[in-house]
Coordinates of C-alpha atoms in Angstrom, one line a residue:
M885 CA -12.2 5.8 13.7
R886 CA -11.4 4.6 10.2
A887 CA -7.7 2.8 10.5
F888 CA -4.9 0.4 8.6
L889 CA -2.0 -0.4 9.3
A890 CA 0.7 0.6 6.8
V891 CA 5.0 0.9 5.5
D892 CA 5.3 4.9 4.3
V893 CA 7.7 4.9 1.1
N894 CA 11.0 5.9 1.6
K895 CA 11.0 9.7 0.6
E896 CA 14.0 9.2 -1.9
L897 CA 11.5 7.7 -4.1
L898 CA 8.4 10.2 -4.2
E899 CA 10.6 11.4 -7.8
K900 CA 10.3 7.5 -9.7
I901 CA 7.9 6.8 -8.3
G902 CA 6.1 10.3 -10.0
E903 CA 7.7 9.7 -12.7
V904 CA 6.0 6.1 -12.6
Q905 CA 2.3 7.7 -12.8
N906 CA 3.7 10.8 -15.0
K907 CA 4.1 8.2 -17.7
L908 CA 0.6 6.5 -16.9
A909 CA -1.0 9.8 -17.1
K910 CA -0.2 10.1 -20.8
A911 CA -3.1 7.3 -21.8
E912 CA -5.2 10.0 -20.9
A913 CA -7.8 7.3 -19.2
A914 CA -10.0 7.8 -16.0
V915 CA -7.0 7.2 -13.2
K916 CA -6.9 8.9 -10.2
F917 CA -3.6 9.3 -9.1
V918 CA -2.3 8.6 -5.4
E919 CA -0.9 12.0 -4.0
P920 CA 2.5 11.7 -3.1
E921 CA 1.9 12.3 0.8
N922 CA -0.4 9.4 0.8
L923 CA 1.5 7.0 -1.0
H924 CA 2.4 4.1 1.8
F925 CA 2.2 0.0 1.6
T926 CA -0.7 -1.2 3.4
F927 CA -0.5 -3.9 5.9
K928 CA -3.9 -4.3 7.5
F929 CA -6.9 -2.5 6.2
F930 CA -9.4 -2.1 10.1
G931 CA -12.1 -0.3 8.6
D932 CA -14.6 2.0 11.2
I933 CA -12.9 0.9 14.5
S934 CA -13.9 2.4 18.3
R935 CA -10.7 4.3 20.6
E936 CA -11.0 1.0 22.5
K937 CA -10.1 -1.0 19.6
A938 CA -7.5 1.3 18.4
D939 CA -5.9 0.9 21.5
E940 CA -5.9 -2.7 21.5
I941 CA -4.1 -3.0 18.4
V942 CA -1.5 -0.5 19.5
G943 CA -0.4 -2.5 22.1
M944 CA 0.0 -6.0 20.2
I945 CA 1.6 -4.4 17.8
S946 CA 4.2 -2.2 20.7
E947 CA 4.5 -6.0 21.9
K948 CA 4.7 -8.1 17.8
T949 CA 7.0 -5.3 16.1
K950 CA 10.0 -6.1 19.1
K951 CA 10.8 -9.6 17.4
Y952 CA 11.3 -8.0 13.8
S953 CA 14.0 -6.2 12.4
P954 CA 14.9 -3.6 9.5
F955 CA 14.7 -5.9 5.8
E956 CA 15.1 -4.4 2.2
V957 CA 13.0 -4.8 -0.6
S958 CA 12.8 -3.6 -4.0
I959 CA 10.0 -2.0 -5.8
K960 CA 9.7 -2.8 -9.5
G961 CA 7.2 -3.2 -12.0
V962 CA 3.7 -2.2 -12.6
G963 CA 0.6 -4.5 -12.1
V964 CA -3.0 -4.2 -11.9
F965 CA -5.6 -4.9 -9.4
P966 CA -8.1 -7.7 -10.7
H967 CA -6.5 -7.8 -13.9
L968 CA -5.8 -6.3 -17.7
G969 CA -9.6 -7.0 -19.0
Y970 CA -11.1 -4.9 -16.0
I971 CA -8.1 -2.9 -13.8
R972 CA -9.1 -1.0 -10.8
V973 CA -6.8 -0.8 -9.2
L974 CA -2.5 0.6 -10.6
W975 CA 0.4 -0.7 -8.4
L976 CA 4.1 -1.1 -8.3
G977 CA 5.2 -4.3 -7.3
V978 CA 7.4 -5.8 -4.2
E979 CA 10.5 -7.5 -5.1
D980 CA 12.1 -9.5 -2.5
S981 CA 9.0 -9.5 -0.6
D982 CA 8.9 -13.0 1.2
Q983 CA 10.1 -11.4 5.0
F984 CA 7.2 -8.7 4.1
S985 CA 4.9 -11.3 3.3
K986 CA 5.2 -13.7 6.1
M987 CA 5.6 -10.9 8.9
Q988 CA 2.2 -10.0 7.2
M989 CA 0.8 -13.2 8.1
D990 CA 2.4 -13.7 11.9
F991 CA 0.9 -9.8 12.6
D992 CA -3.1 -11.4 10.2
E993 CA -3.5 -14.8 13.0
E994 CA -3.0 -12.1 16.2
F995 CA -5.7 -9.6 14.1
I996 CA -7.5 -12.3 13.1
K997 CA -7.5 -13.1 17.2
M998 CA -8.5 -9.7 17.6
G999 CA -12.1 -10.3 15.6
F1000 CA -11.0 -8.8 12.0
K1001 CA -11.7 -10.9 9.2
K1002 CA -8.5 -13.0 7.5
E1003 CA -6.9 -11.5 4.6
R1004 CA -7.1 -13.5 1.7
S1005 CA -3.4 -13.7 -0.5
Y1006 CA -1.9 -11.1 0.9
I1007 CA 0.7 -9.5 -2.4
P1008 CA 2.6 -6.7 -1.5
H1009 CA 1.9 -3.8 -3.2
L1010 CA 2.2 -0.1 -3.5
T1011 CA -1.4 1.8 -5.2
I1012 CA 0.0 4.4 -7.5
G1013 CA -3.9 4.9 -9.1
R1014 CA -7.6 4.1 -8.7
V1015 CA -9.0 3.5 -12.6
K1016 CA -12.5 5.0 -12.5
G1017 CA -14.1 4.1 -16.1
A1018 CA -13.1 2.7 -19.5
Q1019 CA -11.9 5.6 -21.3
N1020 CA -8.7 4.8 -23.0
K1021 CA -7.7 1.9 -21.9
E1022 CA -6.0 0.3 -24.6
A1023 CA -3.5 3.1 -24.5
L1024 CA -3.6 2.4 -20.7
V1025 CA -2.9 -1.3 -21.0
S1026 CA -0.1 -0.4 -23.3
I1027 CA 2.5 2.2 -21.1
I1028 CA 0.9 -0.6 -18.7
N1029 CA 2.8 -3.0 -20.7
E1030 CA 6.1 -1.2 -21.0
L1031 CA 6.3 -0.4 -17.3
E1032 CA 5.2 -4.0 -15.8
T1033 CA 9.7 -4.2 -15.3
V1034 CA 10.3 -0.8 -14.2
E1035 CA 13.0 -0.4 -11.4
I1036 CA 11.6 1.9 -8.8
G1037 CA 14.7 0.9 -6.4
K1038 CA 15.0 -0.5 -2.9
T1039 CA 14.3 0.6 0.2
T1040 CA 14.1 -0.2 3.7
I1041 CA 11.0 -1.9 5.6
K1042 CA 12.1 -0.3 9.3
N1043 CA 8.7 1.1 10.7
L1044 CA 4.7 0.3 11.1
V1045 CA 2.1 3.0 10.5
L1046 CA -1.1 2.8 12.3
K1047 CA -2.4 6.3 10.7
E1048 CA -6.5 7.3 10.2
S1049 CA -8.1 7.7 7.1
E1050 CA -10.6 10.6 6.8
L1051 CA -12.3 10.3 3.5
T1052 CA -13.2 14.0 1.9
P1053 CA -14.5 15.2 -1.9
A1054 CA -11.4 15.8 -2.3
G1055 CA -9.4 12.5 -1.6
P1056 CA -8.8 10.7 1.2
I1057 CA -6.8 12.4 4.9
Y1058 CA -3.9 10.0 7.0
T1059 CA -3.0 11.3 9.9
D1060 CA -0.5 9.2 11.9
V1061 CA -2.0 7.3 14.7
K1062 CA 1.4 5.7 16.4
E1063 CA 4.1 4.4 14.6
F1064 CA 6.5 1.1 15.4
Q1065 CA 9.9 0.3 14.9
L1066 CA 10.9 -3.2 13.5

């Protein structure tokens, strides 16, 4: 199965996130926006794994999450990967993300022991769209600049979710495999 570990988005923030996506859509650029039901913070992408490996991951996460408590972060500001000169991903940033980053690094150490690659420097973010071409790039950059300090709101990180990702021509379908409370 193709799997990843995620933090779901607080449902109360979906409307504001949708407003940001709608503003970005006005650029009429070649952007595929993430559907509201698919919005999440990716904590770790595993790729294709066996059911046995998934069980091993579930066991480790079940133990590791016991040492963490829920914490609050602010979602704020539109950013891009890799850079404004060549935009592939549109995202919303996470403010007050120290605990998020520390927790991810702590988990990543365990994932490395399990044979997964080390994450490059982790930047907590919420992917809201993927750019498919250079059409109307200047208009898109202009709107991104207007939204670089937009405030979406606060959310409490209280669980992690192991998700299965099925790629289809219509887009990915995510299925929750197991939820872990902090």
